[in-house]
């Protein structure tokens, strides 16, 4: 824990002016700039203070600055020109600095290279800040683990401290209260509440018990846990998230590609315009080429000012810093977006296709009602009575050995009603393919299954199929329970709708009223309609679809309504997720398939993250447009001053660096979006 605190302090100390200066000092190419800038400022200040004899040092210091800092810039520019056949920003600055020296403006030349180096350092610092939280995520993973036993070996008498990288699947580790969990794994013993905010963005601790999955870097609450490691350190969920975010940050968005293409022809054009500005007035109109800069600037001086002002530094950096900041912020909130292009696509989606089971619903059936043959509440299946309790207890005694989701729902309901000890586990349990399961309970043959039992296993059933029809139409699944061929009653099962699903759709409508919502499910239409009616807001329901038919549905939706996003659980919806313009998977934490298949992963398994992600993606587009307008606007304003000779080289450099600072600060707002 102390190590984690130190990492957090290190992250905090890298912010602000002190952090920026520290970053500058850590960069080898920036150290000479800091030292020479300090000497120049000191010499200038002492000269103003009356130490006139030091004025002679200014010229040599300025030349040293140009040589030490400017030569590497010129070398980079020449390499780009010779190897890539591209006129780069470095070459523009080198030409401007050399031109300033040639016309005697040595101080301006030194300022040009110093401020350009400062601007470059600021770009690097902004990228460093954007990735700080990602590095902080990796630092959350403990370096040491308390090992209880190796896979297949007898447990140690005492826990042994080992490096996390040495852990293998099957090892057993100990997580004490308050510690960070050292590895992805499965709880063997113990109960606790786990703070998973580092992975999912969820601030509230999540209760965990034996059999539940836990993840490296999350914080154990108040219980001691024995955990079986399920994967190696390189495959921990926290490491996968870091890899995915880094890969996403390396991919260019469409806007970045457009700006790069723009800069590819814009920069050579600037050089040609600067040459024309320097040559045409003196050659054709007899204007002064050199002049008495800066009071009476000649056209060469004006061309150099134009060259610096037109440098596209701010424009080029404005988009990647914005995108990287937004991707990092989303990762902190538990939303993984696999690239700037996908973030841009999210802002332009027009139709959302939702899978039902596991997306709109929890994917965990629950008992919604009971109706015993002897109950007193007639058609009110939501009510309970002693015959209904006995119905659930009998069914649970037969279903206790089954892994079927409906069986688990019945057993869970018996536990909720405190009926677990009423009957022992049934004997001679037999599966009835396509119908259900049967067993011997107290000498009676008990059968639990679907409506096919009406025709095969019941005699003179007091609850006929007609009385079941309303519930079947309402979208609930019906489980029949019979004793010795006589129908004992019905248990109605339904999949519980996720909390806040309705609010999520309302939040999406608030963002864009024109959004279209479609449900795609392989379940029965009656079930789909019940879920859709409970949630509200759906424009279309497509039910009873096979995976291949979901894929076709996605293509049809895109043809009819534009860009489509498919939201599913990342496993059985794989074809549709891959076919949609954007595939959004639920519950990436612990699901390798979701993180591999989808374009966007909602780590918290919560649809409420979707409106937030869309809001951030739309804000990212707004900030990008603001930055482009800001950088181009400042360029045009100073170009209008540079050509008439109203802008000096100093002003040009300050304008260029100032534009870079402004767009960088504006872009970094996305870290707090």
XYZ file of C-alpha atoms in Angstrom:
673
model
C 0.000 0.000 0.000
C 2.905 2.310 0.748
C 4.191 1.663 -2.759
C 0.817 2.621 -4.203
C 0.801 5.825 -2.197
C 4.258 6.683 -3.464
C 3.135 6.112 -7.030
C 0.170 8.375 -6.475
C 2.426 11.094 -5.052
C 4.764 10.727 -8.015
C 1.853 11.215 -10.362
C 0.705 14.325 -8.494
C 4.197 15.841 -8.467
C 4.362 15.718 -12.267
C 1.682 18.410 -12.551
C 1.804 22.198 -12.649
C 4.782 24.468 -13.416
C 7.093 22.468 -11.185
C 6.119 19.282 -12.991
C 6.654 20.927 -16.391
C 10.134 22.135 -15.396
C 10.931 18.685 -14.032
C 9.773 17.152 -17.322
C 11.969 19.601 -19.268
C 15.004 18.688 -17.205
C 14.438 14.961 -17.772
C 14.573 15.429 -21.575
C 18.202 15.358 -22.848
C 17.488 17.752 -25.745
C 15.773 20.262 -23.420
C 18.544 20.631 -20.816
C 20.833 22.770 -23.022
C 17.848 24.974 -23.841
C 17.132 25.520 -20.127
C 20.774 26.361 -19.336
C 21.247 28.702 -22.302
C 17.901 30.400 -21.751
C 18.896 30.971 -18.118
C 22.250 32.464 -19.140
C 20.630 34.716 -21.756
C 18.008 35.967 -19.308
C 20.643 36.560 -16.617
C 22.909 38.430 -19.048
C 20.020 40.531 -20.320
C 18.820 41.341 -16.776
C 22.339 42.319 -15.608
C 22.818 44.529 -18.674
C 19.576 46.365 -17.901
C 20.660 46.657 -14.253
C 23.762 48.609 -15.339
C 26.443 45.994 -15.880
C 27.234 47.335 -19.358
C 30.451 45.308 -19.639
C 28.304 42.131 -19.805
C 26.506 43.343 -22.941
C 29.359 41.956 -25.022
C 28.405 38.465 -23.823
C 24.924 38.620 -25.358
C 26.094 38.119 -28.949
C 28.246 35.011 -28.258
C 25.512 33.528 -26.028
C 22.930 34.041 -28.766
C 25.170 32.400 -31.356
C 25.867 29.513 -28.952
C 22.108 29.098 -28.467
C 21.527 28.961 -32.213
C 24.352 26.443 -32.683
C 23.544 24.142 -29.744
C 19.758 24.148 -30.088
C 19.230 25.100 -33.727
C 21.593 22.596 -35.353
C 19.659 19.504 -34.136
C 16.446 21.136 -35.397
C 18.039 21.788 -38.787
C 19.392 18.221 -38.917
C 15.903 16.800 -38.320
C 14.462 19.039 -40.991
C 17.105 18.025 -43.545
C 16.625 14.330 -42.795
C 12.899 14.707 -43.381
C 13.554 16.531 -46.653
C 16.163 14.084 -47.977
C 14.693 10.785 -46.743
C 10.950 11.412 -46.713
C 10.827 14.147 -49.382
C 8.805 16.223 -46.953
C 9.172 19.807 -45.772
C 8.666 19.527 -42.034
C 8.034 22.051 -39.279
C 11.669 21.608 -38.190
C 12.857 22.735 -41.614
C 10.638 25.835 -41.481
C 12.110 26.847 -38.129
C 15.671 26.151 -39.323
C 15.161 28.302 -42.427
C 13.672 31.097 -40.319
C 16.543 31.006 -37.811
C 19.270 30.933 -40.480
C 17.528 33.712 -42.400
C 17.355 35.844 -39.248
C 21.099 35.360 -38.672
C 21.787 36.259 -42.314
C 19.995 39.607 -42.009
C 21.605 40.360 -38.646
C 18.655 39.545 -36.364
C 20.696 37.181 -34.181
C 18.639 37.815 -31.032
C 15.437 36.979 -32.867
C 17.020 33.808 -34.283
C 18.013 32.652 -30.793
C 14.505 33.391 -29.549
C 13.006 31.420 -32.439
C 14.897 28.218 -31.618
C 14.426 28.597 -27.853
C 10.684 29.116 -28.013
C 10.269 26.390 -30.627
C 12.084 23.971 -28.297
C 9.806 25.130 -25.474
C 6.747 24.494 -27.646
C 7.965 21.001 -28.530
C 8.549 20.267 -24.843
C 5.037 21.454 -24.066
C 3.657 19.033 -26.670
C 5.588 16.191 -25.063
C 4.458 17.228 -21.594
C 0.806 17.320 -22.617
C 1.099 13.812 -24.054
C 2.835 12.724 -20.831
C 0.003 14.187 -18.755
C -2.582 12.437 -20.920
C -0.883 9.105 -20.289
C -0.242 9.740 -16.592
C -3.466 8.123 -15.444
C -2.755 5.125 -17.666
C 0.646 4.664 -16.034
C -1.053 5.178 -12.685
C -3.382 2.307 -13.573
C -0.405 0.020 -14.131
C 1.205 1.197 -10.894
C -1.900 0.064 -9.018
C -0.877 -3.544 -9.572
C 1.138 -4.731 -6.551
C 4.677 -5.883 -7.202
C 4.604 -8.584 -4.517
C 2.064 -11.273 -3.631
C 1.541 -13.408 -0.518
C 1.814 -16.944 -1.908
C 0.110 -19.734 0.032
C 0.794 -22.587 -2.369
C 1.911 -23.348 -5.896
C -0.431 -25.099 -8.327
C -0.878 -28.741 -7.269
C 1.405 -28.405 -4.221
C 0.544 -28.574 -0.529
C -0.142 -25.194 1.124
C 2.665 -23.489 3.028
C 2.415 -23.024 6.761
C 2.992 -19.290 6.287
C 2.414 -17.030 3.292
C 5.574 -16.364 1.286
C 6.216 -12.989 -0.384
C 6.971 -13.497 -4.089
C 7.111 -11.294 -7.196
C 3.755 -11.034 -8.968
C 5.436 -11.909 -12.286
C 6.272 -15.378 -10.935
C 2.624 -16.320 -10.289
C 1.150 -19.066 -12.460
C -2.443 -20.262 -12.998
C -3.467 -22.531 -10.146
C -1.329 -20.788 -7.504
C -3.110 -19.769 -4.299
C -2.473 -16.274 -2.909
C -3.664 -14.399 0.156
C -5.241 -10.921 0.080
C -5.525 -9.302 3.497
C -8.045 -6.609 4.393
C -7.061 -3.238 2.942
C -4.518 -4.673 0.500
C -4.619 -4.532 -3.263
C -5.450 -7.885 -4.821
C -2.231 -9.104 -6.458
C -3.633 -11.166 -9.349
C -6.690 -11.966 -11.426
C -8.303 -15.012 -9.875
C -11.233 -16.768 -8.257
C -12.075 -16.573 -4.550
C -11.595 -19.905 -2.780
C -12.320 -18.791 0.783
C -13.601 -15.630 2.404
C -16.123 -12.846 1.898
C -15.317 -9.187 1.342
C -16.265 -6.007 -0.501
C -13.938 -5.093 -3.358
C -13.289 -1.550 -4.599
C -13.038 -2.011 -8.392
C -12.943 1.690 -9.319
C -9.517 1.328 -10.956
C -10.987 -1.007 -13.589
C -14.651 -0.119 -13.884
C -14.965 3.446 -12.612
C -17.528 2.239 -10.037
C -16.775 3.989 -6.749
C -18.965 1.781 -4.524
C -17.379 -1.469 -3.229
C -18.812 -4.664 -4.724
C -19.540 -7.651 -2.432
C -17.625 -10.801 -3.413
C -17.855 -14.385 -2.101
C -16.318 -17.802 -2.889
C -16.526 -18.567 -6.602
C -16.553 -14.902 -7.676
C -13.849 -13.425 -9.881
C -11.512 -10.709 -8.613
C -8.942 -8.605 -10.468
C -5.403 -7.452 -9.862
C -5.085 -3.875 -8.604
C -8.534 -3.710 -6.998
C -8.693 -3.044 -3.254
C -9.821 -5.725 -0.814
C -12.205 -4.395 1.808
C -12.662 -5.806 5.280
C -12.231 -9.555 4.746
C -9.303 -11.891 4.217
C -9.450 -13.773 0.907
C -7.757 -16.874 -0.436
C -7.584 -16.541 -4.219
C -6.748 -19.040 -6.950
C -4.732 -17.320 -9.696
C -6.330 -17.825 -13.122
C -3.764 -16.253 -15.494
C -0.231 -14.926 -15.760
C 0.694 -11.344 -14.910
C 0.914 -10.289 -18.571
C -2.723 -11.341 -19.055
C -4.185 -9.612 -15.998
C -7.201 -7.482 -16.891
C -5.396 -4.331 -15.748
C -2.505 -5.085 -18.150
C -4.914 -5.774 -21.013
C -6.631 -2.434 -20.431
C -3.293 -0.625 -20.530
C -2.309 -2.365 -23.774
C -5.642 -1.591 -25.422
C -5.525 2.090 -24.431
C -1.942 2.440 -25.674
C -2.897 0.832 -28.988
C -5.927 3.106 -29.232
C -3.814 6.200 -28.608
C -1.423 5.112 -31.371
C -4.230 4.928 -33.941
C -5.114 8.103 -35.787
C -8.630 9.433 -36.006
C -10.048 10.606 -39.315
C -9.564 14.227 -38.231
C -5.870 13.573 -37.484
C -5.387 12.010 -40.909
C -7.054 15.000 -42.568
C -4.807 17.434 -40.688
C -1.696 15.416 -41.576
C -2.675 15.473 -45.242
C -3.388 19.199 -44.959
C 0.023 19.831 -43.354
C 1.732 17.776 -46.102
C 0.819 20.351 -48.770
C 0.336 23.363 -46.484
C 3.964 23.460 -45.252
C 5.589 23.492 -48.744
C 3.024 26.105 -49.780
C 4.102 28.318 -46.875
C 7.738 28.080 -48.015
C 6.776 29.073 -51.573
C 4.650 31.992 -50.318
C 7.513 33.157 -48.062
C 9.933 33.056 -51.023
C 7.444 35.025 -53.119
C 6.976 37.617 -50.330
C 10.763 38.018 -50.017
C 11.492 38.162 -53.779
C 8.590 39.729 -55.696
C 8.380 43.237 -54.053
C 12.184 43.881 -54.333
C 12.440 42.478 -57.884
C 9.303 43.963 -59.408
C 8.602 47.062 -57.341
C 12.043 48.096 -56.066
C 11.132 47.540 -52.427
C 13.972 47.021 -49.874
C 15.029 43.394 -49.461
C 16.787 43.786 -46.085
C 15.673 47.098 -44.641
C 16.526 48.163 -41.106
C 14.803 45.411 -39.131
C 12.849 45.476 -36.968
C 11.955 49.224 -37.125
C 11.925 49.293 -40.933
C 11.642 45.640 -41.886
C 12.545 44.645 -45.397
C 10.673 41.988 -47.301
C 13.155 39.278 -46.272
C 12.369 40.013 -42.625
C 8.629 39.963 -43.336
C 8.984 36.641 -45.151
C 10.772 35.143 -42.149
C 8.034 36.392 -39.820
C 5.441 34.870 -42.152
C 7.365 31.586 -42.180
C 7.278 31.356 -38.391
C 3.695 32.529 -37.962
C 2.455 30.059 -40.585
C 4.201 27.118 -38.876
C 1.389 24.532 -38.334
C 2.575 23.331 -34.901
C -0.631 24.244 -33.077
C -2.821 22.770 -35.794
C -0.913 19.480 -35.915
C -0.862 18.950 -32.142
C -4.415 20.118 -31.415
C -6.175 16.905 -32.468
C -3.924 14.118 -31.103
C -3.701 15.721 -27.651
C -7.487 16.087 -27.562
C -8.069 12.482 -28.645
C -5.467 11.007 -26.284
C -6.904 13.008 -23.373
C -10.442 11.822 -24.157
C -9.389 8.166 -24.515
C -7.520 8.316 -21.211
C -10.465 9.961 -19.453
C -12.845 7.298 -20.763
C -10.475 4.547 -19.621
C -10.525 6.070 -16.127
C -14.321 5.915 -16.222
C -14.279 2.245 -17.210
C -14.967 2.700 -20.939
C -12.364 1.331 -23.360
C -12.420 2.851 -26.854
C -9.970 1.188 -29.234
C -8.866 4.242 -31.199
C -9.502 7.873 -32.048
C -11.366 6.917 -35.222
C -13.837 4.861 -33.174
C -14.281 7.733 -30.725
C -15.201 9.932 -33.677
C -17.609 7.287 -35.018
C -19.365 7.133 -31.643
C -20.258 10.808 -31.949
C -22.010 10.160 -35.281
C -24.001 6.982 -34.542
C -27.693 7.317 -35.439
C -29.171 3.907 -34.513
C -28.485 1.692 -31.491
C -29.232 -2.038 -31.685
C -29.466 -3.701 -28.263
C -29.213 -7.407 -27.550
C -31.741 -8.384 -24.878
C -30.338 -11.133 -22.660
C -27.290 -9.960 -20.739
C -27.540 -6.422 -22.112
C -30.988 -4.989 -21.409
C -31.534 -7.734 -18.844
C -29.150 -9.197 -16.299
C -29.122 -12.598 -18.015
C -30.024 -14.229 -14.686
C -33.616 -15.567 -14.557
C -35.586 -14.975 -11.375
C -38.888 -16.375 -10.154
C -41.569 -13.805 -10.988
C -44.584 -15.618 -9.547
C -46.150 -18.919 -8.509
C -49.554 -20.533 -8.852
C -50.313 -23.729 -6.961
C -53.254 -25.968 -7.779
C -54.414 -25.494 -4.180
C -53.562 -21.819 -3.664
C -56.102 -19.267 -2.503
C -55.104 -16.310 -4.647
C -56.579 -17.614 -7.910
C -55.154 -15.606 -10.829
C -52.758 -13.409 -8.823
C -49.468 -15.183 -9.544
C -47.404 -12.546 -7.748
C -49.018 -13.345 -4.387
C -47.729 -16.088 -2.080
C -49.345 -18.652 0.220
C -48.416 -21.885 1.976
C -49.300 -24.146 -1.015
C -47.140 -21.924 -3.253
C -44.244 -22.089 -0.763
C -44.554 -25.880 -0.765
C -44.555 -25.831 -4.580
C -41.244 -23.913 -4.621
C -39.712 -26.185 -1.932
C -40.613 -29.347 -3.880
C -39.252 -27.936 -7.145
C -36.023 -26.805 -5.443
C -35.457 -30.298 -4.008
C -35.457 -31.702 -7.569
C -33.600 -28.811 -9.237
C -30.805 -28.447 -6.648
C -28.446 -30.624 -8.635
C -29.001 -28.825 -11.956
C -26.885 -26.053 -13.498
C -29.725 -24.808 -15.719
C -30.411 -21.060 -15.195
C -34.098 -21.739 -14.445
C -33.111 -24.368 -11.883
C -30.800 -21.866 -10.190
C -33.653 -19.335 -10.137
C -35.939 -21.816 -8.332
C -33.249 -22.760 -5.798
C -32.521 -19.070 -5.171
C -36.238 -18.394 -4.640
C -36.430 -21.248 -2.119
C -33.497 -19.704 -0.284
C -35.188 -16.284 -0.249
C -38.381 -17.862 1.195
C -36.288 -19.790 3.778
C -37.495 -23.128 2.371
C -34.106 -24.733 1.809
C -34.426 -27.265 4.640
C -38.051 -28.280 4.121
C -37.224 -31.263 1.872
C -33.997 -33.233 1.339
C -32.399 -33.444 -2.093
C -34.498 -35.664 -4.369
C -33.214 -39.121 -5.307
C -32.885 -40.772 -8.717
C -32.860 -37.420 -10.501
C -33.284 -37.951 -14.239
C -33.082 -35.476 -17.103
C -36.041 -35.429 -19.510
C -34.610 -34.047 -22.786
C -36.684 -31.204 -24.159
C -39.041 -31.222 -21.177
C -37.313 -30.918 -17.815
C -36.110 -33.085 -14.944
C -37.672 -35.632 -12.558
C -36.755 -37.208 -9.226
C -38.072 -39.221 -6.279
C -39.033 -37.152 -3.247
C -40.588 -38.947 -0.242
C -41.682 -41.838 -2.426
C -43.408 -39.570 -4.933
C -42.254 -38.933 -8.504
C -41.795 -35.180 -8.922
C -41.317 -33.682 -12.386
C -40.316 -30.088 -13.124
C -40.285 -28.846 -16.697
C -41.893 -26.926 -19.534
C -45.411 -27.009 -20.972
C -44.666 -30.224 -22.876
C -45.320 -31.951 -19.537
C -49.042 -31.183 -19.907
C -49.290 -33.780 -22.638
C -46.837 -36.306 -21.269
C -46.611 -36.268 -17.492
C -49.841 -34.923 -16.033
C -53.295 -36.382 -15.680
C -56.481 -34.395 -15.123
C -54.474 -31.235 -14.589
C -56.550 -28.662 -12.713
C -54.505 -25.920 -14.444
C -55.160 -26.326 -18.150
C -53.106 -24.817 -20.954
C -55.757 -22.129 -21.437
C -55.085 -20.701 -17.975
C -51.376 -20.591 -18.764
C -51.823 -18.744 -22.026
C -52.095 -15.208 -20.574
C -48.793 -15.550 -18.747
C -47.078 -17.067 -21.773
C -48.232 -14.147 -23.883
C -46.959 -11.774 -21.210
C -43.476 -13.053 -21.960
C -42.791 -15.088 -18.840
C -41.487 -18.620 -19.066
C -43.627 -21.274 -17.362
C -42.226 -24.162 -15.309
C -44.716 -26.905 -14.410
C -44.376 -29.035 -11.268
C -46.194 -32.380 -11.084
C -46.403 -35.091 -8.394
C -47.161 -38.658 -9.516
C -48.654 -37.350 -12.762
C -50.859 -34.698 -11.141
C -50.032 -31.037 -11.796
C -49.053 -29.432 -8.518
C -48.658 -25.916 -9.893
C -46.730 -23.452 -12.058
C -43.647 -21.363 -11.413
C -43.204 -18.314 -13.641
C -39.655 -17.259 -14.472
C -38.410 -14.082 -16.136
C -35.110 -12.380 -16.816
C -34.675 -9.323 -14.610
C -34.241 -6.007 -16.414
C -31.039 -4.155 -15.644
C -31.392 -1.248 -13.225
C -31.380 2.207 -14.861
C -31.949 0.805 -18.378
C -34.948 3.085 -18.891
C -32.926 6.062 -17.617
C -30.114 5.179 -20.024
C -32.404 5.355 -23.060
C -33.864 8.613 -21.787
C -30.348 10.033 -21.362
C -29.498 9.028 -24.933
C -32.675 10.716 -26.208
C -31.651 13.851 -24.311
C -28.307 13.863 -26.128
C -29.912 13.420 -29.550
C -33.714 13.163 -29.935
C -33.253 11.621 -33.386
C -31.565 8.455 -32.112
C -33.333 5.216 -33.064
C -33.411 2.247 -30.647
C -33.894 -1.330 -31.853
C -33.973 -4.581 -29.870
C -32.382 -7.632 -31.523
C -32.948 -10.911 -29.684
C -33.117 -14.626 -30.288
C -35.821 -14.959 -27.641
C -39.574 -15.286 -28.263
C -41.436 -12.195 -29.435
C -43.707 -12.260 -26.375
C -40.650 -12.115 -24.089
C -39.041 -9.354 -26.166
C -42.233 -7.294 -26.154
C -42.615 -7.637 -22.382
C -39.043 -6.371 -21.837
C -39.494 -3.559 -24.386
C -42.777 -2.468 -22.800
C -41.227 -2.515 -19.323
C -38.337 -0.309 -20.471
C -40.117 1.858 -23.046
C -38.584 3.923 -25.821
C -37.901 1.233 -28.437
C -38.708 2.063 -32.052
C -38.499 -1.515 -33.302
C -38.303 -5.097 -31.989
C -36.795 -7.962 -33.975
C -37.198 -11.278 -32.148
C -36.406 -14.961 -32.673
C -33.180 -14.108 -34.555
C -30.255 -16.464 -35.057
C -26.731 -14.938 -34.823
C -26.494 -14.780 -38.635
C -29.889 -13.066 -38.783
C -28.714 -10.434 -36.291
C -25.845 -9.676 -38.654
C -28.304 -9.205 -41.544
C -30.475 -7.001 -39.318
C -27.504 -4.747 -38.552
C -26.778 -4.281 -42.262
C -30.432 -3.463 -42.931
C -30.491 -0.898 -40.118
C -27.387 0.822 -41.487
C -28.923 0.961 -44.949
C -32.138 2.479 -43.572
C -30.898 4.789 -40.800
C -27.127 5.328 -41.105
C -24.329 4.406 -38.739
C -25.313 1.644 -36.295
C -23.889 0.637 -32.937
C -24.528 -2.915 -31.701
C -24.550 -3.337 -27.919
C -24.192 -6.938 -26.724
C -22.418 -9.181 -24.246
C -19.399 -9.737 -26.495
C -19.681 -13.526 -26.869
C -22.842 -14.804 -28.553
C -23.325 -11.475 -30.336
C -19.898 -11.625 -31.988
C -21.112 -11.584 -35.648
C -23.365 -8.573 -35.079
C -20.704 -6.757 -33.050
C -18.226 -7.270 -35.875
C -20.687 -6.241 -38.611
C -21.864 -2.989 -36.995
C -20.056 0.293 -37.529
C -19.383 0.150 -33.797
C -19.481 -2.955 -31.608
C -20.037 -2.142 -27.927
C -19.562 -4.983 -25.441
C -20.935 -5.156 -21.922
C -18.823 -6.204 -18.970
C -15.231 -6.265 -20.178
C -13.782 -6.874 -16.708
C -12.912 -10.538 -16.729
C -14.218 -11.121 -20.261
C -11.313 -11.578 -22.669
C -13.759 -12.192 -25.520
C -15.460 -8.835 -24.997
C -12.178 -6.926 -25.042
C -11.021 -8.727 -28.185
C -14.230 -8.566 -30.231
C -15.718 -5.151 -29.515
C -14.635 -1.675 -30.599
C -15.803 -0.237 -27.280
C -16.027 -2.064 -23.943
C -18.172 -0.980 -20.993
C -16.041 -2.417 -18.202
C -18.608 -1.892 -15.446
C -21.250 -4.013 -17.202
C -23.549 -1.005 -16.898
C -25.481 0.636 -19.747
C -25.369 3.950 -17.862
C -21.777 4.324 -19.090
C -22.977 4.583 -22.697
C -24.539 8.095 -22.541
C -21.447 9.347 -20.722
C -19.154 7.898 -23.408
C -21.250 9.470 -26.179
C -21.268 12.834 -24.399
C -17.466 12.749 -24.131
C -17.081 11.713 -27.781
C -19.309 14.601 -28.896
C -17.420 17.027 -26.661
C -14.164 15.737 -28.158
C -15.436 16.684 -31.625
C -16.372 20.153 -30.368
C -12.949 20.687 -28.771
C -11.209 19.539 -31.970
C -13.218 22.083 -33.989
C -12.433 24.787 -31.414
C -8.719 24.001 -31.615
C -8.668 24.043 -35.408
C -10.539 27.369 -35.459
C -8.274 28.794 -32.740
C -5.004 27.774 -34.395
C -6.042 28.852 -37.896
C -7.610 32.085 -36.610
C -4.436 33.149 -34.805
C -2.351 32.253 -37.861
C -4.506 34.355 -40.169
C -4.502 37.301 -37.759
C -0.707 37.393 -37.495
C -0.263 36.737 -41.205
C -2.280 39.881 -41.791
C 0.225 41.719 -39.549
C 3.367 40.022 -40.889
C 3.007 40.912 -44.584
C 2.617 44.695 -44.028
C 5.618 44.510 -41.676
C 3.655 45.153 -38.467
C 4.752 41.863 -36.834
C 8.300 41.256 -35.661
C 10.014 37.875 -35.442
C 9.535 38.031 -31.678
C 5.813 38.513 -32.103
C 5.669 35.716 -34.687
C 7.387 33.241 -32.357
C 5.232 34.243 -29.390
C 2.109 33.885 -31.544
C 3.145 30.412 -32.711
C 4.053 29.148 -29.244
C 1.023 30.901 -27.745
C -1.299 29.134 -30.169
C 0.322 25.813 -29.263
C -0.153 26.527 -25.547
C -3.790 27.542 -25.991
C -4.849 24.526 -28.045
C -2.936 22.191 -25.717
C -4.631 23.576 -22.610
C -8.005 23.429 -24.354
C -7.373 19.817 -25.396
C -6.364 18.778 -21.889
C -9.795 19.828 -20.625
C -10.881 16.410 -21.870
C -8.970 14.822 -18.982
C -11.633 16.345 -16.708
C -14.594 15.951 -19.084
